[in-house]
Coordinates of C-alpha atoms in Angstrom, one line a residue:
M1 CA 13.5 -14.2 -12.2
S2 CA 10.4 -16.6 -11.4
E3 CA 7.4 -16.4 -12.9
Y4 CA 3.6 -17.4 -11.0
I5 CA 2.5 -20.4 -10.4
A6 CA -1.2 -20.2 -9.6
P7 CA -1.9 -22.2 -6.1
V8 CA -4.5 -24.7 -7.7
R9 CA -4.0 -27.1 -5.4
D10 CA -4.8 -25.2 -2.3
M11 CA -7.6 -22.9 -3.8
Q12 CA -9.0 -26.6 -4.6
F13 CA -8.9 -27.5 -0.6
V14 CA -10.2 -24.3 0.4
L15 CA -13.3 -24.0 -2.1
R16 CA -14.1 -27.6 -1.7
E17 CA -13.5 -28.0 2.1
L18 CA -13.6 -24.7 3.6
A19 CA -15.6 -22.4 1.4
G20 CA -18.7 -25.2 0.6
L21 CA -18.0 -25.4 -3.2
E22 CA -20.8 -28.5 -2.8
Q23 CA -23.1 -26.5 -0.8
V24 CA -23.0 -23.3 -3.2
A25 CA -23.5 -25.2 -6.1
Q26 CA -25.7 -26.5 -4.7
L27 CA -28.7 -23.1 -4.6
P28 CA -30.8 -22.2 -7.5
G29 CA -28.3 -20.5 -10.0
C30 CA -25.7 -22.2 -9.3
E31 CA -26.2 -25.4 -10.6
E32 CA -24.0 -25.2 -13.0
A33 CA -20.2 -25.1 -10.3
T34 CA -19.5 -28.9 -10.3
P35 CA -16.6 -30.0 -8.9
D36 CA -15.5 -31.1 -13.0
L37 CA -16.0 -28.0 -14.4
V38 CA -14.6 -26.0 -11.2
D39 CA -12.1 -27.9 -11.6
A40 CA -11.3 -26.8 -15.2
V41 CA -11.8 -23.4 -15.2
L42 CA -9.3 -23.4 -12.9
E43 CA -6.8 -25.3 -14.6
E44 CA -7.9 -22.7 -17.6
A45 CA -7.5 -20.2 -16.1
A46 CA -4.0 -21.2 -14.3
R47 CA -2.8 -21.3 -18.0
F48 CA -3.8 -18.2 -19.1
A49 CA -2.3 -16.1 -15.7
E50 CA 0.9 -18.3 -16.0
E51 CA 1.7 -18.3 -19.9
V52 CA 0.0 -15.0 -20.8
L53 CA -0.1 -12.9 -18.2
S54 CA 2.5 -13.6 -15.6
P55 CA 5.4 -12.8 -18.5
L56 CA 4.0 -9.7 -19.3
N57 CA 4.4 -7.8 -15.9
W58 CA 6.9 -7.6 -15.7
P59 CA 8.1 -5.8 -19.4
G60 CA 4.3 -4.3 -18.5
D61 CA 5.5 -2.1 -15.7
Q62 CA 9.5 -1.0 -17.4
E63 CA 7.1 0.6 -20.1
G64 CA 4.4 1.6 -18.7
A65 CA 1.0 3.1 -19.7
R66 CA 2.1 6.2 -21.7
W67 CA -0.8 9.1 -22.8
H68 CA -0.2 11.4 -25.6
N69 CA -2.2 13.9 -26.9
K70 CA -5.4 12.8 -24.9
T71 CA -4.5 8.8 -25.3
V72 CA -3.7 6.2 -23.6
T73 CA -0.9 3.6 -25.6
M74 CA -1.1 0.3 -23.4
P75 CA 2.3 -1.8 -23.0
A76 CA 2.9 -4.3 -25.1
G77 CA 1.4 -6.8 -25.6
F78 CA -1.5 -5.8 -23.4
K79 CA -3.4 -5.0 -26.3
E80 CA -3.3 -8.4 -27.7
A81 CA -4.1 -10.7 -24.2
Y82 CA -6.8 -8.4 -23.5
K83 CA -8.3 -9.1 -26.6
L84 CA -7.2 -13.5 -26.1
F85 CA -9.1 -12.6 -22.3
A86 CA -12.1 -11.8 -23.8
D87 CA -12.5 -13.3 -26.4
S88 CA -11.7 -16.0 -24.0
G89 CA -14.8 -16.0 -21.8
W90 CA -13.0 -14.1 -19.1
T91 CA -15.1 -11.0 -19.0
A92 CA -17.7 -13.4 -18.5
L93 CA -18.2 -16.3 -15.7
S94 CA -19.3 -14.5 -13.6
S95 CA -22.0 -12.2 -15.4
E96 CA -25.5 -13.5 -16.0
P97 CA -26.4 -15.7 -18.5
E98 CA -29.2 -13.6 -19.2
W99 CA -26.5 -10.5 -21.2
G100 CA -23.7 -13.2 -22.4
G101 CA -22.3 -14.5 -18.8
Q102 CA -21.4 -17.8 -17.6
G103 CA -23.1 -17.8 -14.4
L104 CA -21.6 -18.8 -12.4
P105 CA -20.6 -17.9 -8.7
K106 CA -19.1 -15.5 -6.5
V107 CA -17.1 -17.5 -4.8
V108 CA -15.2 -19.6 -8.3
A109 CA -14.5 -16.2 -9.4
A110 CA -12.7 -15.1 -6.5
A111 CA -10.6 -17.5 -7.4
V112 CA -10.2 -17.2 -11.2
G113 CA -9.6 -13.7 -9.9
E114 CA -7.1 -14.2 -7.4
M115 CA -5.0 -15.8 -10.1
W116 CA -5.0 -12.5 -12.3
K117 CA -4.0 -10.5 -9.8
S118 CA -1.0 -12.4 -8.9
A119 CA 0.4 -12.9 -12.5
N120 CA -0.7 -9.1 -13.1
H121 CA -2.4 -6.8 -11.0
S122 CA -2.0 -3.8 -12.8
F123 CA -3.4 -6.6 -16.3
S124 CA -6.6 -7.5 -13.5
L125 CA -7.7 -3.5 -13.0
C126 CA -8.9 -3.5 -15.5
P127 CA -11.4 -5.9 -15.5
L128 CA -12.2 -5.3 -12.2
L129 CA -13.7 -1.7 -12.7
T130 CA -15.6 -3.4 -15.5
S131 CA -17.3 -6.2 -13.5
G132 CA -18.1 -3.2 -10.9
A133 CA -20.2 -0.9 -13.5
I134 CA -21.5 -3.8 -14.8
E135 CA -23.7 -4.9 -11.5
A136 CA -24.2 -0.9 -10.6
L137 CA -25.8 -1.2 -13.9
V138 CA -27.7 -4.5 -13.8
L139 CA -29.1 -3.4 -10.1
S140 CA -29.5 0.3 -10.8
G141 CA -30.3 1.5 -14.7
S142 CA -33.2 1.1 -16.5
D143 CA -33.9 -1.0 -19.4
E144 CA -32.6 0.7 -22.2
L145 CA -29.5 1.1 -20.2
K146 CA -29.2 -2.4 -19.8
R147 CA -29.9 -3.2 -23.7
T148 CA -27.5 -0.7 -24.9
Y149 CA -24.0 -1.3 -23.0
I150 CA -24.3 -4.6 -20.7
E151 CA -24.4 -6.9 -22.4
K152 CA -21.0 -5.1 -24.8
M153 CA -19.0 -4.9 -21.1
V154 CA -20.4 -8.6 -20.6
S155 CA -17.4 -9.3 -23.8
G156 CA -15.0 -7.2 -23.0
V157 CA -15.9 -5.7 -26.3
W158 CA -16.6 -2.4 -24.1
T159 CA -15.0 -1.4 -20.4
G160 CA -16.1 -0.1 -17.6
T161 CA -15.0 2.4 -15.3
M162 CA -15.5 4.4 -12.4
N163 CA -15.4 8.1 -11.7
L164 CA -15.6 9.4 -8.0
T165 CA -12.8 11.8 -6.8
E166 CA -12.2 14.7 -7.6
P167 CA -9.3 17.3 -6.4
N168 CA -11.1 18.6 -3.9
A169 CA -13.8 15.8 -3.2
G170 CA -11.6 12.0 -2.1
S171 CA -13.7 10.7 0.5
D172 CA -15.6 13.3 1.3
L173 CA -17.6 13.0 -1.6
A174 CA -20.3 15.5 0.1
A175 CA -18.0 17.7 -1.8
V176 CA -18.5 16.5 -5.5
R177 CA -19.2 19.4 -7.9
T178 CA -19.6 18.2 -11.4
R179 CA -23.1 19.2 -12.5
A180 CA -25.1 17.9 -15.0
E181 CA -28.0 20.1 -16.9
P182 CA -30.6 18.5 -18.4
Q183 CA -31.4 18.4 -21.7
A184 CA -34.5 18.7 -23.5
D185 CA -34.0 15.1 -25.1
G186 CA -33.9 13.0 -22.0
S187 CA -30.2 13.7 -21.6
Y188 CA -27.6 15.2 -19.5
R189 CA -24.5 17.2 -20.1
I190 CA -21.6 16.5 -17.8
F191 CA -19.1 19.3 -16.6
G192 CA -16.2 19.2 -13.9
Q193 CA -13.2 17.2 -13.7
K194 CA -12.4 13.8 -11.7
I195 CA -8.7 12.1 -11.1
F196 CA -7.7 9.2 -9.5
I197 CA -10.2 6.7 -13.0
T198 CA -8.0 3.4 -13.5
Y199 CA -8.2 2.7 -17.2
G200 CA -10.0 5.9 -17.6
E201 CA -8.2 6.1 -21.0
H202 CA -6.8 2.8 -22.9
D203 CA -6.4 1.5 -26.3
M204 CA -7.7 -2.8 -25.5
A205 CA -11.0 -2.6 -26.3
E206 CA -13.8 -0.3 -29.2
N207 CA -15.3 1.7 -26.3
I208 CA -15.2 3.1 -22.3
I209 CA -18.6 2.9 -20.3
H210 CA -18.0 5.5 -18.1
L211 CA -20.0 5.9 -14.7
V212 CA -20.1 9.4 -13.4
L213 CA -21.1 11.2 -9.8
A214 CA -22.4 14.3 -10.4
R215 CA -25.2 17.3 -9.5
T216 CA -27.6 18.4 -11.0
P217 CA -29.2 22.3 -10.5
T218 CA -31.6 21.1 -8.6
A219 CA -30.2 18.9 -6.3
P220 CA -29.5 19.3 -2.4
E221 CA -25.9 20.2 -0.7
G222 CA -24.2 17.3 0.8
V223 CA -23.9 13.2 -0.7
K224 CA -28.2 14.1 -0.9
G225 CA -27.8 16.2 -3.9
I226 CA -24.5 13.5 -6.1
S227 CA -26.4 12.0 -8.8
L228 CA -25.3 8.6 -11.0
F229 CA -24.6 9.0 -14.9
V230 CA -23.7 6.4 -17.6
V231 CA -20.8 8.9 -20.1
P232 CA -19.9 6.3 -23.1
K233 CA -17.2 7.2 -24.7
F234 CA -18.2 7.7 -28.2
M235 CA -21.4 7.3 -28.1
V236 CA -24.0 4.5 -29.1
N237 CA -26.3 4.5 -31.9
A238 CA -29.8 3.0 -31.8
N239 CA -28.3 -0.1 -34.1
G240 CA -25.5 -0.3 -31.5
T241 CA -23.0 0.7 -33.4
L242 CA -20.5 3.4 -32.2
G243 CA -21.1 7.3 -33.2
E244 CA -19.1 10.4 -32.4
R245 CA -16.6 11.0 -29.7
N246 CA -18.4 12.1 -26.3
D247 CA -16.7 14.9 -25.0
A248 CA -15.2 12.9 -22.1
Y249 CA -10.9 12.6 -22.4
C250 CA -8.1 12.2 -20.5
V251 CA -5.9 15.0 -19.8
S252 CA -2.8 12.9 -18.5
I253 CA -2.0 9.8 -16.5
E254 CA -0.8 9.6 -13.3
H255 CA 2.9 8.7 -12.3
K256 CA 2.9 6.6 -9.7
L257 CA 5.0 4.4 -7.7
G258 CA 3.9 0.8 -8.6
I259 CA 1.1 -0.1 -10.6
H260 CA 2.6 1.8 -13.8
A261 CA 1.2 -0.4 -16.2
S262 CA -2.4 0.3 -15.4
P263 CA -3.4 3.7 -16.6
T264 CA -4.2 6.0 -14.0
A265 CA -6.8 9.1 -15.6
I266 CA -7.1 12.4 -14.6
M267 CA -11.0 12.6 -17.3
A268 CA -12.4 16.1 -18.8
F269 CA -15.8 15.9 -18.7
G270 CA -17.8 18.7 -20.6
D271 CA -14.3 21.2 -22.2
H272 CA -16.5 21.9 -25.6
A273 CA -20.0 21.3 -25.7
G274 CA -20.1 19.3 -22.5
A275 CA -19.6 15.2 -22.4
V276 CA -23.7 13.2 -23.3
G277 CA -24.6 11.8 -20.0
Y278 CA -27.2 9.3 -19.1
L279 CA -28.9 9.0 -15.9
V280 CA -28.7 6.4 -13.5
G281 CA -31.9 5.5 -11.1
E282 CA -32.8 8.4 -10.0
E283 CA -32.0 11.8 -9.5
N284 CA -30.1 12.4 -6.4
R285 CA -29.3 8.6 -5.3
G286 CA -26.2 8.5 -6.9
L287 CA -24.0 7.2 -3.2
E288 CA -26.2 4.4 -2.8
Y289 CA -26.2 3.5 -6.4
M290 CA -22.1 3.7 -6.1
F291 CA -21.7 1.9 -3.3
I292 CA -23.1 -1.1 -4.9
M293 CA -19.9 -0.4 -7.5
M294 CA -17.6 0.3 -4.2
N295 CA -18.7 -2.8 -2.8
A296 CA -17.8 -5.4 -4.9
A297 CA -14.7 -3.3 -5.4
R298 CA -13.8 -4.2 -2.2
F299 CA -14.1 -7.6 -2.4
G300 CA -12.6 -7.3 -4.8
V301 CA -9.4 -5.4 -4.0
G302 CA -9.1 -7.1 -0.5
L303 CA -7.7 -10.8 -3.5
E304 CA -5.3 -8.1 -4.8
G305 CA -4.3 -8.1 -1.2
V306 CA -4.1 -12.2 -1.7
A307 CA -2.5 -11.7 -4.3
A308 CA 0.3 -9.9 -3.6
C309 CA 1.0 -12.2 -0.6
E310 CA 1.3 -15.5 -2.7
R311 CA 3.0 -13.9 -5.6
A312 CA 5.5 -12.4 -3.1
Y313 CA 6.3 -15.6 -1.6
Q314 CA 6.4 -18.0 -4.0
R315 CA 9.2 -15.2 -5.2
A316 CA 11.2 -15.3 -2.3
R317 CA 10.7 -19.0 -1.6
D318 CA 12.6 -19.4 -5.3
Y319 CA 14.8 -17.2 -4.6
A320 CA 15.8 -19.0 -1.4
R321 CA 15.7 -22.2 -2.6
D322 CA 18.9 -20.8 -5.2
R323 CA 20.3 -17.9 -3.5
I324 CA 23.7 -19.7 -1.4
Q325 CA 24.9 -18.2 0.6
C326 CA 26.8 -19.4 4.5
T327 CA 27.2 -22.6 6.5
D328 CA 24.3 -24.4 8.2
I329 CA 24.6 -22.5 11.9
G330 CA 25.6 -24.3 14.0
V331 CA 28.1 -25.5 11.4
R332 CA 32.1 -24.8 10.7
G333 CA 33.1 -25.6 8.2
G334 CA 30.6 -27.0 6.3
A335 CA 29.4 -26.7 2.7
K336 CA 27.7 -23.6 2.4
V337 CA 24.3 -23.9 2.2
P338 CA 20.7 -22.7 -0.1
I339 CA 19.0 -19.2 2.7
I340 CA 15.9 -21.5 2.9
R341 CA 18.2 -23.7 5.4
H342 CA 18.9 -21.0 7.8
P343 CA 15.9 -20.4 10.2
D344 CA 15.0 -16.7 10.2
V345 CA 14.5 -17.1 6.5
R346 CA 12.2 -20.2 7.2
R347 CA 10.7 -17.9 9.6
M348 CA 9.8 -15.4 6.2
L349 CA 8.8 -17.4 4.3
M350 CA 6.8 -19.5 7.5
T351 CA 5.0 -15.3 7.4
M352 CA 4.2 -15.0 4.0
K353 CA 2.9 -18.5 2.9
S354 CA 0.4 -18.6 6.6
R355 CA -0.4 -14.8 5.7
A356 CA -1.5 -16.6 2.0
E357 CA -3.0 -19.2 3.1
A358 CA -4.8 -17.3 5.3
T359 CA -6.5 -14.1 3.7
R360 CA -7.0 -16.4 0.3
A361 CA -9.1 -19.0 3.2
L362 CA -11.1 -16.2 4.4
A363 CA -12.0 -14.3 1.2
Y364 CA -12.9 -17.7 -0.2
V365 CA -15.7 -17.9 2.8
V366 CA -16.2 -14.3 2.5
A367 CA -17.3 -15.3 -1.2
A368 CA -19.2 -17.8 -0.6
A369 CA -21.3 -16.6 1.7
H370 CA -22.6 -13.8 -0.8
D371 CA -23.6 -16.6 -3.0
A372 CA -25.9 -17.7 -0.2
A373 CA -27.2 -14.4 0.1
V374 CA -28.0 -13.8 -3.2
H375 CA -29.5 -17.1 -3.9
H376 CA -30.8 -19.3 -1.3
P377 CA -34.5 -19.8 -1.0
D378 CA -34.9 -19.2 2.2
A379 CA -35.2 -15.6 3.5
G380 CA -33.4 -15.7 7.0
E381 CA -30.6 -18.0 5.4
R382 CA -30.5 -15.1 2.7
K383 CA -30.4 -12.8 5.4
R384 CA -27.7 -14.3 8.0
N385 CA -25.0 -14.9 5.6
Q386 CA -25.4 -11.2 3.7
A387 CA -24.7 -9.7 7.3
F388 CA -21.8 -12.1 7.8
V389 CA -20.7 -10.6 4.2
D390 CA -21.6 -7.1 5.8
L391 CA -19.3 -7.5 8.6
M392 CA -16.1 -9.0 6.8
I393 CA -15.8 -7.3 3.3
P394 CA -14.2 -4.2 5.9
V395 CA -12.1 -7.4 6.8
V396 CA -11.3 -8.8 3.7
K397 CA -10.1 -5.4 1.8
G398 CA -8.5 -4.4 5.0
W399 CA -6.5 -6.9 6.8
S400 CA -5.5 -8.8 3.2
T401 CA -4.4 -5.0 1.4
E402 CA -1.6 -4.4 4.6
S403 CA -1.2 -8.0 4.6
G404 CA -0.4 -7.4 0.9
V405 CA 2.3 -4.9 1.7
S406 CA 3.4 -6.6 4.7
M407 CA 4.5 -9.6 3.2
A408 CA 5.9 -8.0 0.3
S409 CA 7.9 -6.2 2.3
I410 CA 8.9 -9.4 4.0
G411 CA 9.6 -10.6 0.7
V412 CA 12.4 -8.1 0.0
Q413 CA 14.1 -8.7 3.2
V414 CA 15.0 -12.7 2.3
H415 CA 16.4 -11.4 -1.1
G416 CA 18.7 -9.2 1.2
G417 CA 20.2 -6.3 -1.0
M418 CA 19.0 -7.3 -4.0
G419 CA 15.4 -7.1 -3.0
Y420 CA 15.4 -3.7 -3.8
V421 CA 17.5 -4.2 -7.5
E422 CA 14.3 -3.5 -10.1
E423 CA 15.5 -6.4 -11.9
T424 CA 14.3 -9.3 -9.2
G425 CA 11.2 -8.5 -9.6
A426 CA 10.0 -8.2 -5.7
A427 CA 10.3 -4.6 -5.7
Q428 CA 7.9 -4.6 -8.3
H429 CA 5.3 -6.5 -5.4
L430 CA 6.0 -4.1 -2.7
R431 CA 5.1 -0.6 -4.5
D432 CA 2.1 -2.7 -6.7
A433 CA 1.1 -3.8 -3.7
Q434 CA 0.7 -0.4 -1.5
I435 CA -2.5 1.2 -3.8
S436 CA -4.2 -1.9 -2.9
T437 CA -4.1 -0.4 1.3
I438 CA -6.0 2.8 -0.7
Y439 CA -8.7 1.6 -3.4
E440 CA -12.0 2.0 -2.8
G441 CA -11.2 3.8 1.2
T442 CA -8.2 3.4 2.5
T443 CA -7.7 0.8 5.9
G444 CA -8.7 3.8 8.2
I445 CA -11.7 4.0 6.1
Q446 CA -12.6 0.1 5.8
A447 CA -12.2 0.3 9.7
N448 CA -14.9 2.9 11.0
D449 CA -17.0 1.4 8.1
L450 CA -16.3 -2.3 10.4
I451 CA -16.8 -0.7 13.6
G452 CA -19.5 2.4 13.2
R453 CA -22.0 0.6 10.9
K454 CA -21.9 -3.7 10.7
M455 CA -21.3 -3.7 15.0
A456 CA -22.4 -0.3 16.8
R457 CA -25.4 -0.3 14.4
E458 CA -25.9 -4.0 15.1
G459 CA -25.4 -3.9 19.0
G460 CA -22.2 -6.3 17.8
A461 CA -25.3 -9.0 17.0
T462 CA -23.3 -10.5 14.0
L463 CA -20.1 -10.8 15.7
Q464 CA -21.3 -12.4 18.5
A465 CA -22.5 -14.8 15.9
V466 CA -19.2 -15.7 14.2
I467 CA -17.3 -15.6 17.2
G468 CA -19.5 -18.7 18.6
L469 CA -19.1 -20.5 15.2
M470 CA -14.6 -20.1 16.3
R471 CA -15.7 -20.8 20.1
G472 CA -17.3 -24.6 18.7
V473 CA -13.9 -24.8 15.9
A474 CA -11.4 -24.5 19.0
G475 CA -13.7 -26.9 20.7
E476 CA -12.9 -29.3 17.5
L477 CA -9.1 -28.5 18.2
G478 CA -9.4 -31.1 21.7
G479 CA -10.5 -33.1 20.0
C480 CA -6.6 -33.6 17.9
P481 CA -4.3 -35.6 19.5
G482 CA -0.6 -33.7 20.1
D483 CA 1.5 -31.5 20.5
D484 CA 0.4 -29.0 16.9
F485 CA -3.7 -29.3 17.8
V486 CA -2.7 -28.4 21.5
A487 CA -1.4 -25.5 20.8
L488 CA -3.3 -24.4 18.1
Q489 CA -6.5 -25.1 20.8
R490 CA -4.7 -22.7 23.3
R491 CA -3.4 -20.3 20.8
F492 CA -6.8 -20.0 19.2
S493 CA -9.1 -20.5 21.8
V494 CA -6.9 -16.8 23.5
A495 CA -7.5 -15.2 20.6
I496 CA -10.9 -15.2 20.3
D497 CA -11.7 -13.7 24.1
A498 CA -9.4 -11.2 23.1
L499 CA -11.6 -10.1 19.8
A500 CA -14.8 -11.3 22.1
E501 CA -14.1 -8.6 24.7
A502 CA -12.7 -5.9 22.3
G503 CA -15.9 -6.1 20.4
E504 CA -17.6 -5.7 23.4
W505 CA -15.6 -2.6 24.5
L506 CA -15.7 -1.2 21.4
V507 CA -19.8 -1.7 21.3
A508 CA -20.3 -0.3 24.9
N509 CA -18.3 3.0 24.1
Y510 CA -19.0 4.2 20.5
G511 CA -21.9 6.1 21.7
K512 CA -19.9 7.6 24.6
D513 CA -17.3 8.5 22.8
V514 CA -16.6 7.6 18.9
R515 CA -13.1 9.5 19.0
A516 CA -11.5 6.6 21.8
A517 CA -14.0 4.0 19.5
S518 CA -11.9 5.0 17.0
A519 CA -8.5 5.7 18.0
G520 CA -8.7 2.0 17.9
A521 CA -11.0 1.4 15.1
V522 CA -7.6 0.1 12.8
P523 CA -6.6 -2.1 16.1
F524 CA -9.6 -4.2 15.8
L525 CA -9.6 -4.8 12.4
M526 CA -6.4 -6.0 12.0
L527 CA -7.3 -8.1 15.3
L528 CA -10.8 -9.4 13.2
G529 CA -8.6 -10.2 11.0
V530 CA -5.6 -12.1 12.1
V531 CA -8.6 -14.1 14.1
A532 CA -10.9 -14.9 11.4
G533 CA -7.6 -15.9 9.2
G534 CA -6.6 -18.2 12.4
W535 CA -10.5 -19.1 12.6
Q536 CA -10.2 -20.7 9.0
M537 CA -6.2 -21.9 9.3
A538 CA -8.0 -24.4 12.5
R539 CA -11.2 -25.8 10.6
A540 CA -8.1 -26.3 7.3
A541 CA -6.3 -28.1 10.0
L542 CA -9.4 -30.2 10.9
V543 CA -10.1 -31.2 7.8
A544 CA -6.7 -32.0 7.2
Q545 CA -6.2 -34.7 10.3
A546 CA -9.5 -36.0 9.6
K547 CA -8.1 -37.0 5.5
I548 CA -4.3 -38.5 7.4
D549 CA -6.8 -40.5 9.7
A550 CA -8.6 -42.1 6.9
G551 CA -5.0 -42.9 5.0
D552 CA -4.8 -40.3 2.7
A553 CA -0.6 -39.8 2.7
D554 CA -0.7 -36.6 0.6
P555 CA 2.1 -34.4 1.6
F556 CA 0.0 -31.4 1.8
Y557 CA -1.9 -31.8 4.8
P558 CA 0.1 -32.2 7.1
A559 CA 1.8 -29.2 5.6
K560 CA -1.6 -27.3 6.3
I561 CA -0.8 -28.8 9.7
G562 CA 2.4 -27.3 10.4
T563 CA 1.6 -23.8 8.6
A564 CA -1.3 -23.4 10.6
R565 CA 0.7 -24.1 14.3
F566 CA 3.1 -21.7 12.4
Y567 CA 0.4 -19.2 11.9
A568 CA -1.4 -20.4 15.6
D569 CA 2.6 -19.4 17.1
H570 CA 3.4 -16.9 15.9
V571 CA -0.1 -14.3 14.4
L572 CA -2.5 -15.8 16.5
S573 CA 0.3 -14.5 19.4
Q574 CA -0.6 -11.5 18.5
A575 CA -4.0 -10.9 19.4
S576 CA -4.0 -9.6 23.3
G577 CA -2.3 -7.3 22.6
L578 CA -4.3 -5.6 19.3
A579 CA -7.2 -6.2 22.1
S580 CA -5.2 -4.1 24.4
S581 CA -4.3 -1.0 21.9
V582 CA -8.0 -0.7 21.1
A583 CA -9.5 -0.5 24.8
D584 CA -6.3 1.1 26.2
G585 CA -5.0 2.8 23.2
A586 CA -6.9 5.9 22.7
A587 CA -5.7 7.7 25.3
G588 CA -1.6 7.2 23.7
V589 CA -3.7 8.5 20.1
L590 CA -5.8 11.7 20.7
A591 CA -2.9 13.3 24.2
L592 CA -1.2 15.7 21.8
P593 CA -2.7 18.8 20.0
E594 CA -2.3 19.6 17.1
D595 CA -0.2 22.2 17.8
M596 CA 2.9 20.0 18.9
F597 CA 2.5 17.6 16.1

C-alpha cells in the first residue's frame, strides 16, 4: 500500500503563479511569508505528513476511536503524533502572534492544511475545529475569555469543538433547545444534548473547550434567541491551571461509514448540577458568532475535498503503474503491460489529476483573497476581495467536496475489484470523503446560500466581475499558438457564456419563483465550480507556456498544459449541460406531487 507524497511542486506553483504569494507577502502583517520561508514550511510539513501522519491513516481506520465509560481512547500512535504536531508549532501556524501564533497568511495555512487532510483525514479534523473555535473567540470573546483560553488552544495544549446540532435541530438551528440558566456569579449552567460533535472527547489534549449554542430563559424563539457559550471539559483556575471536571460528558460516539479514527461524540451537558458555561459576546447573537466558526470550517472542509482528490489520485496512479493486465490495446500476442498504458485508465487518471489541480488552485486563490480582505490597506480592495471570498466559499466547500467523492470513486474503479477490498486503501478514501459533502452544511445548503445570499441579494454583481476576469484570461489564450490553446480557448469561452447565462437567469428569477431557482441551485454551484476551476487551469497553462517560451525545460510545464487541455475537453465541456439544468430543470424537479414518490 503506497503512502502519501505531498505535491509540493504543484503547491509552490499555485502559491506563486496563481495565488500571488509575492503580493500577499507585501500586505501588512504578512511580511514574514517570504518565498524561502514558505518553501521551508512546505517542505517540513510534507515531511511530517509523509512520515508521521500518513503511516497512521490505515491502522487508525482499522482500529478506530474507542469509547468506554464517557471517555474516548484514540487509535495507537495518535496521541503521540498530536503531541509532536503541537510541539512542532503546527497548531499555531496562522494564529496571531499576540496569542503565541506564527501569523502566517491563510493561503500558506491552506497548503499545509491540505497535506494534513490528504495524509490523515481523521487526524486533521481536530486542529480544524480548534482553529474555528479560536477564530470565534478572537473576534467575539471578552478579554477574560481570550486570556483564559486562546493561548492554550493556539499552542495545541487544549483543543476546541463546535456544538450546534441536536437530535431535533440539524440544519434548522432555530429548533435548538439546549438551555443556559444564568448564575449569580455571571456564569451559566448549561443543560442539553448535542450530537455529531467532532472530537467532542479524546485523550490527545489536556482540556477540550466546547463552544455551545443554547437559549437563555428570556430568549425569543427562532434563531434570534440563540446564544454562544464556552463550556470547558475541565474548569480553569485563576492561575491558568486545570480545576475540577465540568458536567459535560461524552455519552457515546457514532459508528460511522468513514473517518473511524475521528471520534464523533454525543455530548450531554448538565446531567447532574449543570455544565458551567460562559457567555461569548452578547446574548441572542450566538448564531452570528457561530457563523464565524462555520465559515472558517467551510473553507477547511473544502480543502478536504482537494485532499481527497489528490490522495485518491496518488493511490490509483501508483496502482496503475504496478498492476500488469492485458496487452496494449490493438496489439496481439504482445507482452502484458501495466494498466496505466490502457486509454480508459489514462482517462480516469487524467480526470483525477486535473480535478485535484483545479480544486487546489481555486482554493488557494480564494485563501489569498481572504488575506487581502483582512490585511489590505485600501478599504475598497478589502471590500472587493471579501465579496469574492463570500461568493466562492460555497463553491470551494461544495464543488471541491463533491469532486473528492467522485474522484475517490474513480480511484476505486481504477483498482477494479481490488478497489473494493479494504487492504488496498482505495475504499477508505471513498468512505472518508463522503462526510465532507455534509459537514458544515450539505451541498444543497451551500448552493442555496450561493444563489440567494451571495448572488440574488447583490444582483449578481460579484459574479459578473469574476466573469469579466475569466473573459480576460480567455482572450489571452488566443495569443498562444498550438492546438492545445485553441481547444482550451474554445471550450473555456463556451463555458463562460454558459455560466453568464445561467447566472443571469437565476438573478432574474430568484425573486419571482424561488422554488424554481432553488431547483437549479446545485447544478449552478457545480457549473461555477467547473468554470472557476477551468479559469485557474487556463491561467496555469498561460504561465507554463511563458516559462517554456523563456527556455525553461522543466517537464512540469508541458504537463500543466496537457492537463489543462484534458480539463477543457472533458470537464469544461459539461458546462452547457449544467447551465441547461439551471434554467430548464425546475419543471422536472417539481413535476411529481409528494404522494407519487
